[in-house]
Coordinates of C-alpha atoms and ligand atoms in Angstrom, one line a residue:
M1 CA 27.0 -15.1 -5.2
S2 CA 24.1 -15.6 -2.9
T3 CA 21.4 -13.9 -1.0
E4 CA 21.9 -12.1 2.3
T5 CA 19.2 -13.8 4.1
D6 CA 19.3 -17.4 5.4
R7 CA 16.1 -18.5 3.7
S8 CA 16.2 -20.7 0.7
L9 CA 16.2 -19.2 -2.8
H10 CA 12.8 -18.5 -4.4
F11 CA 12.3 -19.6 -8.0
I12 CA 13.2 -16.3 -9.5
E13 CA 16.5 -16.2 -7.6
E14 CA 17.2 -19.7 -8.7
I15 CA 16.7 -18.7 -12.4
I16 CA 19.0 -15.7 -11.9
E17 CA 21.7 -17.6 -10.1
H18 CA 21.6 -20.3 -12.8
D19 CA 22.0 -17.5 -15.5
L20 CA 24.8 -15.8 -13.7
A21 CA 26.7 -19.1 -13.5
T22 CA 26.1 -20.0 -17.1
K23 CA 25.8 -16.9 -19.2
G24 CA 29.3 -15.6 -18.7
E25 CA 31.0 -12.3 -17.6
G26 CA 28.8 -9.7 -19.2
W27 CA 25.5 -11.0 -17.9
K28 CA 23.6 -8.4 -15.8
V29 CA 20.5 -8.4 -13.7
H30 CA 18.4 -5.5 -15.1
T31 CA 14.8 -5.2 -14.0
R32 CA 12.2 -2.5 -14.2
F33 CA 9.0 -1.4 -12.4
P34 CA 6.5 -0.6 -15.2
P35 CA 3.4 1.1 -13.8
E36 CA 0.6 2.5 -16.0
P37 CA 0.1 6.1 -14.7
N38 CA -3.7 5.6 -14.4
G39 CA -4.0 5.5 -10.6
Y40 CA -2.1 5.5 -7.3
L41 CA 0.1 2.6 -6.3
H42 CA -1.2 0.1 -3.8
I43 CA 0.1 -2.6 -1.5
G44 CA 0.4 -5.0 -4.5
H45 CA 2.6 -2.6 -6.3
A46 CA 4.7 -2.2 -3.2
K47 CA 5.4 -5.9 -3.5
A48 CA 6.4 -5.6 -7.2
I49 CA 8.6 -2.6 -6.4
C50 CA 10.4 -4.4 -3.5
L51 CA 10.8 -7.4 -5.7
N52 CA 12.2 -5.6 -8.8
F53 CA 14.5 -3.2 -6.9
G54 CA 15.3 -5.8 -4.2
I55 CA 16.5 -8.4 -6.6
A56 CA 18.6 -6.0 -8.7
N57 CA 20.3 -4.7 -5.5
Q58 CA 20.9 -8.2 -4.3
Y59 CA 22.8 -9.2 -7.5
G60 CA 24.5 -5.8 -8.2
G61 CA 22.1 -5.0 -11.1
L62 CA 19.9 -2.0 -12.0
T63 CA 16.2 -1.2 -12.0
N64 CA 14.5 1.2 -14.3
L65 CA 11.3 3.1 -13.6
R66 CA 9.2 3.0 -16.8
F67 CA 5.8 4.4 -17.2
D68 CA 3.8 2.2 -19.6
D69 CA 1.8 5.2 -20.7
T70 CA 0.0 3.9 -23.8
N71 CA -3.5 5.0 -23.0
P72 CA -4.0 8.8 -23.3
V73 CA -7.5 8.6 -21.9
T74 CA -6.9 7.2 -18.4
E75 CA -3.5 8.6 -17.7
D76 CA -2.5 11.8 -15.9
T77 CA 0.7 13.5 -14.6
E78 CA -0.8 13.6 -11.1
Y79 CA -0.4 9.8 -11.2
V80 CA 3.1 10.0 -12.5
E81 CA 4.1 12.3 -9.6
S82 CA 2.4 10.2 -7.0
I83 CA 4.1 7.0 -8.3
K84 CA 7.5 8.6 -8.1
R85 CA 6.9 9.9 -4.6
D86 CA 5.7 6.5 -3.4
I87 CA 8.7 4.6 -4.8
R88 CA 11.1 7.1 -3.3
W89 CA 9.3 6.9 0.1
L90 CA 9.6 3.1 0.0
G91 CA 13.3 3.6 -0.1
F92 CA 14.2 2.8 -3.7
D93 CA 16.1 4.9 -6.3
W94 CA 15.9 4.5 -10.1
E95 CA 18.7 7.2 -10.4
D96 CA 18.5 8.7 -13.9
R97 CA 16.7 5.7 -15.4
E98 CA 13.2 7.2 -15.6
Y99 CA 11.6 6.1 -18.9
Y100 CA 8.3 6.4 -20.7
A101 CA 6.8 4.0 -23.2
S102 CA 5.6 7.2 -24.9
D103 CA 9.2 8.2 -25.6
Y104 CA 9.4 5.0 -27.7
F105 CA 6.3 5.8 -29.8
E106 CA 8.5 6.5 -32.9
T107 CA 10.5 3.3 -32.4
L108 CA 7.4 1.3 -31.9
Y109 CA 5.9 2.8 -35.0
Q110 CA 9.0 1.7 -36.9
Y111 CA 8.6 -1.8 -35.4
A112 CA 5.1 -1.9 -36.8
I113 CA 6.4 -0.9 -40.2
K114 CA 9.0 -3.7 -40.0
L115 CA 6.2 -6.2 -39.2
I116 CA 4.2 -5.0 -42.2
K117 CA 7.2 -5.2 -44.4
K118 CA 7.8 -8.8 -43.3
G119 CA 4.2 -9.6 -44.1
L120 CA 3.5 -10.0 -40.4
A121 CA 0.9 -7.3 -39.8
Y122 CA -2.1 -5.9 -41.7
V123 CA -4.6 -3.1 -41.5
D124 CA -8.1 -4.3 -40.6
D125 CA -11.2 -2.3 -41.4
S126 CA -13.5 -4.6 -39.4
T127 CA -15.4 -3.1 -36.5
P128 CA -14.4 -4.0 -32.9
D129 CA -17.5 -6.2 -32.7
E130 CA -16.6 -8.0 -35.9
I131 CA -13.1 -8.5 -34.7
A132 CA -14.3 -10.0 -31.5
E133 CA -16.8 -12.2 -33.3
M134 CA -14.1 -13.5 -35.7
K135 CA -11.8 -14.2 -32.8
G136 CA -14.3 -16.7 -31.5
V137 CA -13.8 -18.9 -28.4
P138 CA -10.7 -20.8 -27.3
T139 CA -12.1 -24.2 -28.0
L140 CA -12.8 -23.5 -31.7
P141 CA -10.6 -21.9 -34.3
G142 CA -11.4 -18.3 -35.1
K143 CA -12.2 -16.8 -38.6
E144 CA -9.7 -14.9 -40.7
S145 CA -10.5 -11.3 -41.4
P146 CA -11.4 -10.5 -45.1
Y147 CA -8.6 -7.8 -44.9
R148 CA -5.9 -10.3 -43.7
D149 CA -4.4 -10.7 -47.1
R150 CA -3.9 -7.1 -48.1
S151 CA -0.6 -6.5 -49.9
I152 CA 2.4 -5.1 -48.1
E153 CA 2.2 -1.9 -50.2
E154 CA -1.5 -1.4 -49.3
N155 CA -0.9 -2.0 -45.6
L156 CA 2.0 0.4 -45.6
E157 CA -0.1 3.1 -47.2
L158 CA -3.0 2.6 -44.9
F159 CA -0.9 2.5 -41.8
E160 CA 0.8 5.7 -42.8
G161 CA -2.6 7.2 -43.4
M162 CA -3.7 6.1 -40.0
R163 CA -0.7 8.0 -38.5
A164 CA -1.5 11.0 -40.7
G165 CA -5.0 11.3 -39.3
K166 CA -6.8 10.3 -42.5
F167 CA -9.2 8.0 -40.8
E168 CA -11.8 8.2 -38.1
D169 CA -11.2 6.9 -34.6
G170 CA -11.9 3.2 -34.4
S171 CA -12.4 2.8 -38.2
K172 CA -9.2 0.8 -38.7
V173 CA -6.6 -1.1 -36.6
L174 CA -3.3 -2.7 -37.2
R175 CA -3.1 -6.3 -36.3
A176 CA -0.2 -8.8 -36.1
K177 CA -0.7 -11.7 -38.5
I178 CA -0.1 -14.7 -36.3
D179 CA -2.6 -17.6 -36.1
M180 CA -6.4 -17.4 -36.0
S181 CA -6.7 -21.0 -34.8
S182 CA -4.3 -20.8 -31.9
P183 CA -5.7 -22.0 -28.6
N184 CA -4.1 -18.9 -27.0
M185 CA -6.5 -16.1 -27.8
H186 CA -3.7 -13.5 -27.6
M187 CA -2.1 -15.1 -30.7
R188 CA -5.3 -14.7 -32.8
D189 CA -4.0 -11.7 -34.7
P190 CA -4.0 -9.3 -31.8
V191 CA -4.6 -5.6 -32.4
I192 CA -1.3 -3.7 -32.0
Y193 CA -2.3 -0.2 -33.1
R194 CA -5.5 1.8 -32.8
I195 CA -6.6 5.2 -33.9
K196 CA -7.5 7.6 -31.0
S197 CA -7.3 11.3 -31.6
E198 CA -6.8 12.1 -28.0
P199 CA -4.0 14.3 -26.6
H200 CA -1.5 12.4 -24.5
H201 CA -0.2 13.8 -21.2
R202 CA 3.4 13.7 -22.6
T203 CA 3.3 13.7 -26.4
G204 CA 0.4 16.2 -26.7
D205 CA -1.3 15.9 -30.0
K206 CA 1.6 14.5 -31.9
W207 CA 0.0 11.1 -32.3
V208 CA -3.5 10.0 -33.3
I209 CA -2.5 6.4 -33.3
Y210 CA -1.4 4.6 -30.1
P211 CA 0.2 1.2 -29.7
M212 CA -1.8 -1.3 -27.6
Y213 CA -0.3 -2.2 -24.2
D214 CA 0.8 -5.6 -25.6
F215 CA 2.7 -3.9 -28.4
A216 CA 4.5 -1.5 -26.0
H217 CA 5.2 -3.2 -22.8
G218 CA 7.4 -6.1 -24.0
Q219 CA 9.1 -4.0 -26.7
S220 CA 9.9 -1.3 -24.2
D221 CA 11.6 -4.0 -22.0
S222 CA 13.6 -5.0 -25.1
I223 CA 14.6 -1.4 -25.9
E224 CA 15.9 -1.0 -22.4
E225 CA 17.6 -4.4 -22.5
I226 CA 15.8 -5.5 -19.4
T227 CA 17.1 -9.1 -18.7
Y228 CA 14.3 -10.1 -16.3
S229 CA 10.7 -8.8 -17.0
L230 CA 9.1 -9.8 -13.8
C231 CA 5.3 -9.5 -13.9
T232 CA 2.2 -11.0 -12.4
L233 CA 0.5 -14.2 -13.4
E234 CA -2.2 -12.8 -15.6
F235 CA 0.6 -12.1 -18.2
E236 CA 1.5 -15.7 -18.5
N237 CA -0.8 -16.1 -21.5
H238 CA 0.7 -13.0 -23.1
R239 CA 4.2 -14.4 -23.0
P240 CA 4.0 -16.4 -26.3
L241 CA 2.9 -13.2 -28.0
Y242 CA 5.8 -11.2 -26.5
D243 CA 8.2 -14.0 -27.5
W244 CA 6.8 -14.0 -31.0
L245 CA 7.3 -10.2 -31.3
I246 CA 10.9 -10.5 -30.0
E247 CA 11.6 -13.0 -32.8
A248 CA 9.7 -11.2 -35.5
L249 CA 11.3 -7.8 -34.7
E250 CA 14.7 -9.3 -33.9
I251 CA 15.0 -7.3 -30.7
F252 CA 16.6 -7.9 -27.3
P253 CA 15.2 -11.1 -25.8
S254 CA 14.0 -9.9 -22.4
R255 CA 12.8 -12.9 -20.4
Q256 CA 9.4 -12.7 -18.8
I257 CA 8.9 -14.4 -15.5
E258 CA 5.5 -14.4 -13.8
F259 CA 4.8 -14.4 -10.1
A260 CA 1.5 -14.4 -8.1
R261 CA -0.2 -11.1 -7.4
L262 CA -0.2 -10.1 -3.8
N263 CA -3.7 -10.2 -2.3
V264 CA -4.3 -9.1 1.3
S265 CA -7.4 -9.8 3.3
Y266 CA -9.8 -6.9 3.7
M267 CA -7.9 -4.9 1.0
I268 CA -8.6 -4.5 -2.7
T269 CA -5.9 -4.1 -5.3
S270 CA -7.8 -3.3 -8.4
K271 CA -7.0 0.3 -9.6
R272 CA -10.4 0.6 -11.2
K273 CA -12.2 -0.3 -7.9
L274 CA -9.9 2.0 -5.9
L275 CA -10.7 4.8 -8.4
R276 CA -14.4 4.1 -7.7
L277 CA -13.9 4.4 -4.0
V278 CA -12.3 7.8 -4.5
E279 CA -14.6 9.1 -7.2
E280 CA -17.8 8.1 -5.5
G281 CA -16.7 9.6 -2.2
H282 CA -16.6 6.5 -0.1
V283 CA -13.2 7.6 1.2
A284 CA -11.7 11.0 1.5
G285 CA -9.1 10.5 -1.3
W286 CA -6.4 8.3 -2.6
D287 CA -4.5 8.9 0.7
D288 CA -7.4 8.2 3.0
P289 CA -5.8 6.1 5.8
R290 CA -8.2 3.3 5.2
M291 CA -7.0 2.9 1.6
P292 CA -4.6 0.1 0.6
T293 CA -2.7 2.6 -1.5
I294 CA 0.9 3.4 -0.6
A295 CA -0.3 7.0 0.0
G296 CA -3.0 5.7 2.3
L297 CA -0.7 3.3 4.2
R298 CA 1.8 6.1 4.7
R299 CA -0.9 8.4 6.1
R300 CA -2.1 5.6 8.3
G301 CA 1.4 5.4 9.8
F302 CA 2.9 2.4 8.1
T303 CA 6.6 2.8 7.6
P304 CA 8.7 2.0 4.6
A305 CA 10.7 -0.6 6.6
S306 CA 7.5 -2.3 7.6
L307 CA 6.3 -2.6 4.0
R308 CA 9.6 -3.8 2.8
N309 CA 9.7 -6.4 5.6
F310 CA 6.2 -7.4 4.8
S311 CA 7.0 -7.9 1.1
D312 CA 10.0 -10.1 2.2
K313 CA 7.9 -12.2 4.6
V314 CA 5.2 -12.7 2.0
G315 CA 7.8 -14.2 -0.4
I316 CA 7.3 -15.0 -4.1
A317 CA 4.6 -17.4 -5.0
K318 CA 3.7 -19.1 -8.3
R319 CA 0.0 -19.5 -7.3
D320 CA -2.5 -16.8 -6.2
N321 CA -3.1 -16.7 -2.5
L322 CA -4.5 -14.5 0.2
I323 CA -2.2 -13.0 2.8
E324 CA -3.7 -12.2 6.2
L325 CA -3.9 -8.5 7.1
S326 CA -2.5 -9.5 10.5
L327 CA 0.9 -10.2 8.9
L328 CA 1.1 -6.6 7.6
E329 CA 0.0 -5.4 11.1
F330 CA 2.7 -7.6 12.7
C331 CA 5.3 -6.0 10.5
V332 CA 4.4 -2.4 11.3
R333 CA 4.1 -3.2 15.0
E334 CA 7.6 -4.7 15.0
D335 CA 9.1 -1.6 13.4
L336 CA 7.2 0.9 15.5
N337 CA 8.1 -0.9 18.6
K338 CA 11.7 0.0 17.8
I339 CA 11.2 3.6 16.8
A340 CA 8.0 5.0 18.4
S341 CA 8.2 7.3 21.4
R342 CA 6.0 6.2 24.3
V343 CA 3.6 8.8 25.5
M344 CA 0.5 8.8 27.7
V345 CA -2.9 9.6 26.3
V346 CA -6.2 9.0 28.1
L347 CA -8.9 8.3 25.4
D348 CA -11.9 8.2 27.6
P349 CA -11.0 10.3 30.7
I350 CA -12.4 10.0 34.2
K351 CA -11.2 12.4 36.9
V352 CA -9.0 11.3 39.8
V353 CA -8.4 13.6 42.8
I354 CA -5.4 12.8 45.1
E355 CA -6.6 14.3 48.3
N356 CA -3.3 14.3 50.2
Y357 CA -1.4 16.0 47.3
P358 CA -1.3 19.8 47.9
E359 CA -3.4 22.0 45.7
L360 CA -1.6 24.1 43.2
K361 CA 1.6 22.0 43.6
Y362 CA 3.1 20.3 40.6
E363 CA 6.2 18.3 40.1
D364 CA 8.0 17.1 37.0
L365 CA 8.7 13.4 36.8
P366 CA 11.2 11.9 34.3
A367 CA 9.8 9.5 31.8
E368 CA 11.8 7.5 29.4
N369 CA 10.8 7.9 25.8
N370 CA 11.5 4.4 24.5
P371 CA 12.7 1.4 26.6
E372 CA 13.7 -0.3 23.3
D373 CA 16.0 2.5 22.3
P374 CA 18.6 3.8 24.8
D375 CA 19.3 6.8 22.6
A376 CA 15.7 8.0 22.7
G377 CA 16.2 9.9 25.9
S378 CA 13.5 11.0 28.3
R379 CA 11.1 13.9 29.0
M380 CA 9.4 15.4 32.0
L381 CA 5.8 14.8 32.9
P382 CA 3.9 17.2 35.1
F383 CA 2.1 15.5 38.0
G384 CA -0.4 17.1 40.4
R385 CA -3.5 16.7 42.5
E386 CA -6.0 16.2 39.7
L387 CA -5.4 13.6 37.0
Y388 CA -7.3 11.8 34.3
I389 CA -7.2 8.0 34.0
E390 CA -9.0 5.8 31.6
R391 CA -12.6 5.2 32.4
A392 CA -12.1 1.5 31.7
D393 CA -9.3 1.4 34.4
F394 CA -11.8 2.0 37.2
M395 CA -14.5 -0.3 38.4
A396 CA -16.9 0.5 41.3
D397 CA -17.3 -3.2 42.1
P398 CA -14.4 -5.1 40.5
P399 CA -13.9 -8.8 40.4
K400 CA -10.9 -10.3 42.2
K401 CA -8.7 -10.7 39.2
Y402 CA -9.1 -7.0 38.2
F403 CA -5.7 -5.4 38.7
R404 CA -6.7 -1.9 38.0
L405 CA -8.4 0.7 40.2
G406 CA -11.4 0.2 42.5
P407 CA -12.4 1.0 46.0
D408 CA -9.7 0.0 48.5
R409 CA -7.3 -1.0 45.8
N410 CA -3.8 0.2 44.9
V411 CA -2.4 0.9 41.5
R412 CA 0.8 2.4 40.3
L413 CA 0.6 5.5 38.1
K414 CA 3.2 5.0 35.3
H415 CA 6.5 7.0 36.0
A416 CA 4.8 8.3 39.2
Y417 CA 3.4 7.1 42.5
I418 CA 1.2 4.3 43.9
I419 CA -2.3 5.6 44.7
H420 CA -5.0 4.1 46.9
C421 CA -8.7 4.6 46.1
H422 CA -11.0 5.1 49.0
D423 CA -14.1 6.7 47.4
F424 CA -15.8 7.6 44.2
M425 CA -18.8 9.8 43.0
T426 CA -21.5 9.1 40.5
D427 CA -24.1 11.1 38.7
E428 CA -27.9 10.4 38.8
E429 CA -27.5 7.6 36.3
G430 CA -24.8 5.9 38.3
K431 CA -22.0 6.9 36.0
V432 CA -18.7 7.4 37.8
T433 CA -17.8 11.1 37.7
E434 CA -14.8 11.3 40.0
V435 CA -12.5 8.9 41.9
R436 CA -11.0 10.0 45.2
C437 CA -7.5 8.6 46.1
T438 CA -4.5 9.2 48.3
Y439 CA -0.9 8.7 47.2
F440 CA 2.1 7.3 48.9
P441 CA 4.7 10.0 48.9
D442 CA 7.7 7.6 49.2
S443 CA 6.5 5.3 46.3
K444 CA 7.9 7.4 43.5
S445 CA 9.0 5.4 40.5
G446 CA 12.6 4.5 40.6
E447 CA 13.0 5.5 44.2
D448 CA 10.2 3.6 45.9
T449 CA 10.9 2.9 49.6
S450 CA 7.3 2.6 50.6
G451 CA 6.9 -1.2 50.6
V452 CA 3.4 -0.7 49.3
K453 CA 2.2 -3.3 46.7
A454 CA 0.4 -2.5 43.5
K455 CA -0.4 -5.1 40.9
G456 CA -1.4 -2.9 38.0
T457 CA 0.2 0.1 36.3
L458 CA -2.0 2.8 34.7
H459 CA -1.4 5.6 32.3
W460 CA -2.6 9.1 33.3
V461 CA -2.5 12.8 32.4
S462 CA -2.4 15.8 34.7
I463 CA -5.7 17.6 34.2
P464 CA -4.5 21.2 34.1
H465 CA -1.7 20.2 31.6
A466 CA -3.8 18.0 29.4
V467 CA -3.9 18.8 25.7
S468 CA -6.8 17.9 23.4
A469 CA -6.7 16.4 19.9
E470 CA -8.8 14.6 17.4
I471 CA -7.9 11.0 17.4
R472 CA -9.0 8.8 14.5
H473 CA -9.5 5.1 15.0
Y474 CA -9.8 2.9 11.9
D475 CA -11.2 -0.5 11.2
T476 CA -11.0 -2.3 7.9
L477 CA -12.7 -0.6 5.0
F478 CA -14.7 -3.8 4.2
T479 CA -16.5 -6.3 6.4
E480 CA -15.5 -9.2 4.2
P481 CA -11.9 -10.5 3.8
E482 CA -12.4 -10.8 0.0
P483 CA -15.0 -8.2 -1.0
T484 CA -14.3 -8.6 -4.7
S485 CA -14.7 -12.4 -4.8
H486 CA -18.5 -12.5 -4.6
E487 CA -19.7 -12.7 -8.2
D488 CA -23.3 -11.8 -7.4
K489 CA -22.5 -8.8 -5.3
D490 CA -20.8 -5.5 -5.8
F491 CA -17.8 -5.0 -3.6
L492 CA -19.3 -1.8 -2.3
E493 CA -22.0 -3.8 -0.5
F494 CA -19.3 -4.9 1.9
L495 CA -18.2 -1.4 2.9
N496 CA -17.7 -1.2 6.6
P497 CA -20.0 1.5 8.0
D498 CA -17.8 1.7 11.1
S499 CA -14.4 2.0 9.4
M500 CA -13.7 5.3 11.1
E501 CA -14.4 6.4 14.6
I502 CA -13.4 9.8 15.9
V503 CA -12.4 10.2 19.5
S504 CA -12.7 13.8 20.5
N505 CA -12.5 14.1 24.3
A506 CA -9.1 12.4 24.7
A507 CA -6.6 14.0 27.2
L508 CA -3.0 14.0 25.9
E509 CA 0.2 14.6 27.9
P510 CA 1.6 18.1 27.1
S511 CA 4.7 16.9 25.3
L512 CA 2.5 16.0 22.3
L513 CA 2.1 19.7 21.6
D514 CA 5.6 19.7 20.2
T515 CA 4.7 17.1 17.5
E516 CA 6.2 18.3 14.2
G517 CA 5.5 16.8 10.8
I518 CA 4.9 13.0 10.7
Q519 CA 5.8 11.4 14.0
H520 CA 5.0 8.0 15.3
F521 CA 4.0 7.3 18.9
Q522 CA 3.0 4.5 21.1
F523 CA 0.2 5.7 23.3
L524 CA 0.9 3.5 26.3
R525 CA -1.5 0.5 26.6
Q526 CA -3.5 1.8 23.6
G527 CA -1.6 1.2 20.4
Y528 CA 0.5 2.9 17.8
Y529 CA -0.4 6.3 16.5
V530 CA 0.9 8.8 13.9
S531 CA 0.3 12.5 13.5
D532 CA -1.8 13.3 10.5
P533 CA -0.4 15.6 7.8
D534 CA -3.3 18.0 8.5
S535 CA -2.4 18.2 12.2
T536 CA -1.2 21.6 13.6
P537 CA -0.1 22.6 17.1
Q538 CA -3.5 24.5 17.4
S539 CA -5.5 21.5 16.3
L540 CA -3.7 18.2 16.7
I541 CA -4.8 15.1 14.8
F542 CA -3.6 11.6 15.3
N543 CA -4.4 8.4 13.4
R544 CA -4.3 5.0 14.9
V545 CA -1.9 2.8 13.0
V546 CA -2.6 -0.5 14.8
G547 CA -3.4 -1.8 18.2
L548 CA -0.6 -3.1 20.5
R549 CA -1.6 -6.7 20.1
D550 CA -3.0 -8.9 17.4
S551 CA -6.8 -8.5 17.8
W552 CA -7.6 -10.8 14.9
S553 CA -7.6 -14.1 16.6
K554 CA -10.1 -12.8 19.1
K555 CA -12.3 -11.3 16.3
M556 CA -12.3 -14.6 14.4
Q557 CA -13.4 -16.6 17.4
K558 CA -16.3 -14.3 17.8
G559 CA -17.1 -15.2 14.2
K560 CA -17.8 -11.6 13.5
K561 CA -15.1 -10.6 11.1
Ligands
ATP601 P1 -4.0 -2.2 -14.6 O1 -5.3 -3.0 -14.5 O2 -4.2 -0.8 -14.7 O3 -3.1 -2.8 -15.6 P2 -2.1 -3.2 -12.6 O4 -2.4 -3.5 -11.2 O5 -1.6 -4.2 -13.5 O6 -3.4 -2.5 -13.1 P3 0.2 -1.6 -13.4 O7 0.4 -0.2 -13.2 O8 0.2 -2.1 -14.7 O9 -1.1 -1.9 -12.6 O10 1.2 -2.4 -12.5 C1 2.6 -2.2 -12.5 C2 3.3 -3.4 -12.0 O11 2.9 -3.8 -10.7 C3 3.0 -4.6 -13.0 O12 4.3 -5.2 -13.3 C4 2.1 -5.5 -12.2 O13 2.3 -6.8 -12.6 C5 2.5 -5.2 -10.8 N1 1.4 -5.4 -9.9 C6 0.2 -4.9 -9.9 N2 -0.6 -5.4 -9.0 C7 0.1 -6.2 -8.3 C8 -0.2 -7.1 -7.1 N3 -1.4 -7.1 -6.5 N4 0.8 -7.8 -6.6 C9 2.0 -7.8 -7.2 N5 2.4 -7.1 -8.3 C10 1.4 -6.3 -8.8
MG602 MG1 -1.1 -3.6 -15.8

């Protein structure tokens, strides 16, 4: 039994392989992805999803989807739906194993009763402030609550009263009776139930008491007989509590294993902060293409394969670290290079007139769709006397090493002919308005017998056939690689004012009018683009996914980013 890849095993695989070898026949890898439905999933969750589903697939096991929905105030079915959509889109399937911690509320209640009956839980009337005060600080033992030694009978009666709605919100809590002097603060009699007369998005107003996350998460794993509870490092300190509860309740011993959170430069992965970006209107929504949410990445044009591959490349770490955004971009470029159709789009057009090409004559030239994919076929491109080329591809007085167009220079037009420039026109400010050329009729791509040389190849679009569109170019949402790591500054201070630029005068080849749904393209020499969900044939919209090359090394040298 081993992994498909040729890399060495990471520490979680090592643990699993050891268990499979020693625990005997019936041992199963059973993982779960346990989101709280209080926000949209982000790139860090994508990592956790790939890990949980990936490792179960690898060892013939199963993965549950479980919503840890213990907080009725912050949760919503909109989030539940978005989470399911995102996991499916990433390419994973939980089959019929869709569970909710809220489905276990009765079982969890019975667990609490069991703790009380064993003398391991008590109802505390102290206020939240008093409880915090008595908990103290890790370096000194805390103080025991005056309610800690209530009798089992009294605790049972009060806890039942809490469930029956006899007490005000916040007036009482149920606490586990563990150790007020433990150096681990989670072991200092943690609160496990609170009164909150709020309706829940699934259980309605059935409950007015809710288990705390720490009294639901681990137990839900046990109820589902999850063998490996994979979670992020911040839960390391909670593990002794979860293990204590497993022993006290005599329930299935799920094993928690912690791994480092994924952090990506220029991205934030705190749901609370992402919610602020949305609620305060700094972005257009959860699926704004600048957001590090899965919905945002999808709209930006990232593919499921690229995110899965990224997750693989990042690996599993035991210590927190920061992954460069350029790695994520590398992964999407690699995937799109294989699947994206090549098309020609001139973003900043300048007019070219081919003087020796007849007026009102047009010809269709074949153009392959993707040199990386022999099955991608080809399309026809209309060519005629008047064309657009990119403004940056012409210089009135070019240096020697400039292989694009200038007076007395030749270039090849992609899929078409070699042209020669002999003149250009400018407006009063000296801005070039038109470039005059001639073409070599026997230099057609694929059947060139002209013997004429041209060093550069340019993309172009026939003027009368050009289609317009709104093209959105994105930069990072923040100007700082770690916007949340500055203690004295709010992360919003690092919002990038130039994170979106709209290009509205681009000229697109006419085949793009047939774009349907979400389609990826490589705009030749420009980058990878994707059609936006709001795009229609009447009003096309494309988002830039990523440039063709890694631009980060250059930016870093400039010391700007
Ligand atoms: P919250 O503050 O709301 O708890 P959260 O990021 O922990 O936020 P959950 O919905 O609880 O969100 O996360 C579901 C799962 O995803 C958890 O197992 C969590 O450990 C994992 N996860 C969350 N963020 C990351 C991240 N940046 N990298 C890897 N895994 C993550
Ligand atoms: Mg969480």
